[in-house]
Amino acid sequence: MVQLLWQREIEGKVFDSPERKAALDKSLRDKIALIKDPSIRSHYGQEIKDLRWQLFRAKPGGAPKRTGSARGGWGRRRRGRRWGRNPRCWRGWMRTARRTICARR
């Protein structure tokens, strides 16, 4: 049934813009919301998510890969060469900087 729903929603359509992809998402969410059983609704949602990932993932030989998380999301890029925005990293950086300054005195 989920394949039938998927085929009906994507057949003959082009998803070349964010607006068209969003329209597909909304249409599928609206259809899945009609399912009464929460467990079945959840399984349909997961299957649709997997099918959507397969449809929109980067194709071999396509555009260069974006930096982000392994799932294709827009993860935060690491700032700087070694130290990120994590406070623990900054503490480590400060500790290293203090040692360097103290060693020079």
Tab-separated table of C-alpha atoms in Angstrom:
chain	number	residue	atom	x	y	z
A	1	MET	CA	0.000	0.000	0.000
A	2	VAL	CA	2.820	2.404	0.806
A	3	GLN	CA	4.303	1.820	-2.656
A	4	LEU	CA	0.938	2.602	-4.219
A	5	LEU	CA	0.692	5.860	-2.251
A	6	TRP	CA	4.268	6.773	-3.202
A	7	GLN	CA	3.775	6.045	-6.907
A	8	ARG	CA	0.547	8.015	-7.007
A	9	GLU	CA	2.215	11.067	-5.473
A	10	ILE	CA	5.398	11.108	-7.591
A	11	GLU	CA	4.231	9.754	-10.929
A	12	GLY	CA	4.722	12.250	-13.757
A	13	LYS	CA	6.024	15.015	-11.479
A	14	VAL	CA	9.367	16.791	-11.392
A	15	PHE	CA	10.929	17.740	-8.059
A	16	ASP	CA	13.598	20.171	-9.191
A	17	SER	CA	12.925	22.957	-6.696
A	18	PRO	CA	12.583	23.194	-2.916
A	19	GLU	CA	8.972	24.333	-3.346
A	20	ARG	CA	8.050	21.210	-5.302
A	21	LYS	CA	9.802	18.973	-2.792
A	22	ALA	CA	7.950	20.731	0.025
A	23	ALA	CA	4.658	20.228	-1.814
A	24	LEU	CA	5.403	16.497	-2.065
A	25	ASP	CA	6.211	16.373	1.665
A	26	LYS	CA	2.981	18.163	2.562
A	27	SER	CA	0.889	15.954	0.318
A	28	LEU	CA	2.375	12.776	1.795
A	29	ARG	CA	2.035	14.063	5.384
A	30	ASP	CA	-1.630	14.878	4.752
A	31	LYS	CA	-2.283	11.377	3.405
A	32	ILE	CA	-0.429	9.666	6.266
A	33	ALA	CA	-2.286	11.772	8.834
A	34	LEU	CA	-5.522	10.073	7.724
A	35	ILE	CA	-4.286	6.727	9.106
A	36	LYS	CA	-5.943	6.126	12.477
A	37	ASP	CA	-3.576	3.551	13.996
A	38	PRO	CA	-0.456	5.313	15.373
A	39	SER	CA	1.764	2.278	14.821
A	40	ILE	CA	0.789	1.877	11.176
A	41	ARG	CA	1.050	5.643	10.673
A	42	SER	CA	4.576	5.548	12.094
A	43	HIS	CA	5.627	2.701	9.808
A	44	TYR	CA	4.199	4.479	6.781
A	45	GLY	CA	6.062	7.640	7.781
A	46	GLN	CA	9.356	5.766	8.099
A	47	GLU	CA	8.902	4.008	4.772
A	48	ILE	CA	8.044	7.296	3.030
A	49	LYS	CA	11.110	8.888	4.619
A	50	ASP	CA	13.284	6.096	3.201
A	51	LEU	CA	11.700	6.393	-0.251
A	52	ARG	CA	12.169	10.165	-0.195
A	53	TRP	CA	15.839	9.762	0.728
A	54	GLN	CA	16.313	7.369	-2.193
A	55	LEU	CA	14.623	9.794	-4.583
A	56	PHE	CA	16.582	12.898	-3.546
A	57	ARG	CA	19.984	11.531	-2.559
A	58	ALA	CA	23.004	12.606	-4.593
A	59	LYS	CA	23.299	10.678	-7.824
A	60	PRO	CA	26.709	9.344	-8.953
A	61	GLY	CA	28.440	11.852	-11.199
A	62	GLY	CA	26.035	14.582	-10.150
A	63	ALA	CA	26.705	17.834	-8.353
A	64	PRO	CA	29.549	17.954	-5.828
A	65	LYS	CA	28.675	16.744	-2.374
A	66	ARG	CA	27.754	19.335	0.241
A	67	THR	CA	29.431	19.238	3.599
A	68	GLY	CA	26.994	18.130	6.236
A	69	SER	CA	25.975	15.135	8.247
A	70	ALA	CA	26.211	11.611	6.846
A	71	ARG	CA	22.433	11.553	6.299
A	72	GLY	CA	22.635	14.510	3.930
A	73	GLY	CA	21.420	17.112	6.400
A	74	TRP	CA	22.898	20.529	6.923
A	75	GLY	CA	25.151	19.749	9.884
A	76	ARG	CA	27.384	22.393	11.376
A	77	ARG	CA	30.807	22.572	9.844
A	78	ARG	CA	33.793	22.566	12.098
A	79	ARG	CA	35.103	26.047	12.723
A	80	GLY	CA	38.799	26.604	12.606
A	81	ARG	CA	41.424	23.974	12.194
A	82	ARG	CA	41.316	22.278	15.544
A	83	TRP	CA	38.877	23.868	17.975
A	84	GLY	CA	35.117	23.902	17.396
A	85	ARG	CA	32.439	25.814	19.259
A	86	ASN	CA	32.161	23.145	21.913
A	87	PRO	CA	32.978	24.742	25.312
A	88	ARG	CA	35.084	21.728	26.235
A	89	CYS	CA	37.234	22.360	23.178
A	90	TRP	CA	37.623	25.995	24.130
A	91	ARG	CA	38.660	24.995	27.639
A	92	GLY	CA	41.276	22.717	26.115
A	93	TRP	CA	42.418	25.538	23.865
A	94	MET	CA	42.656	27.952	26.805
A	95	ARG	CA	44.620	25.397	28.814
A	96	THR	CA	47.044	24.929	25.911
A	97	ALA	CA	47.355	28.690	25.413
A	98	ARG	CA	48.115	29.235	29.135
A	99	ARG	CA	50.791	26.556	29.079
A	100	THR	CA	52.354	28.118	25.991
A	101	ILE	CA	52.328	31.608	27.525
A	102	CYS	CA	53.715	30.347	30.839
A	103	ALA	CA	56.449	28.390	29.068
A	104	ARG	CA	57.590	31.551	27.264
A	105	ARG	CA	58.001	33.544	30.490
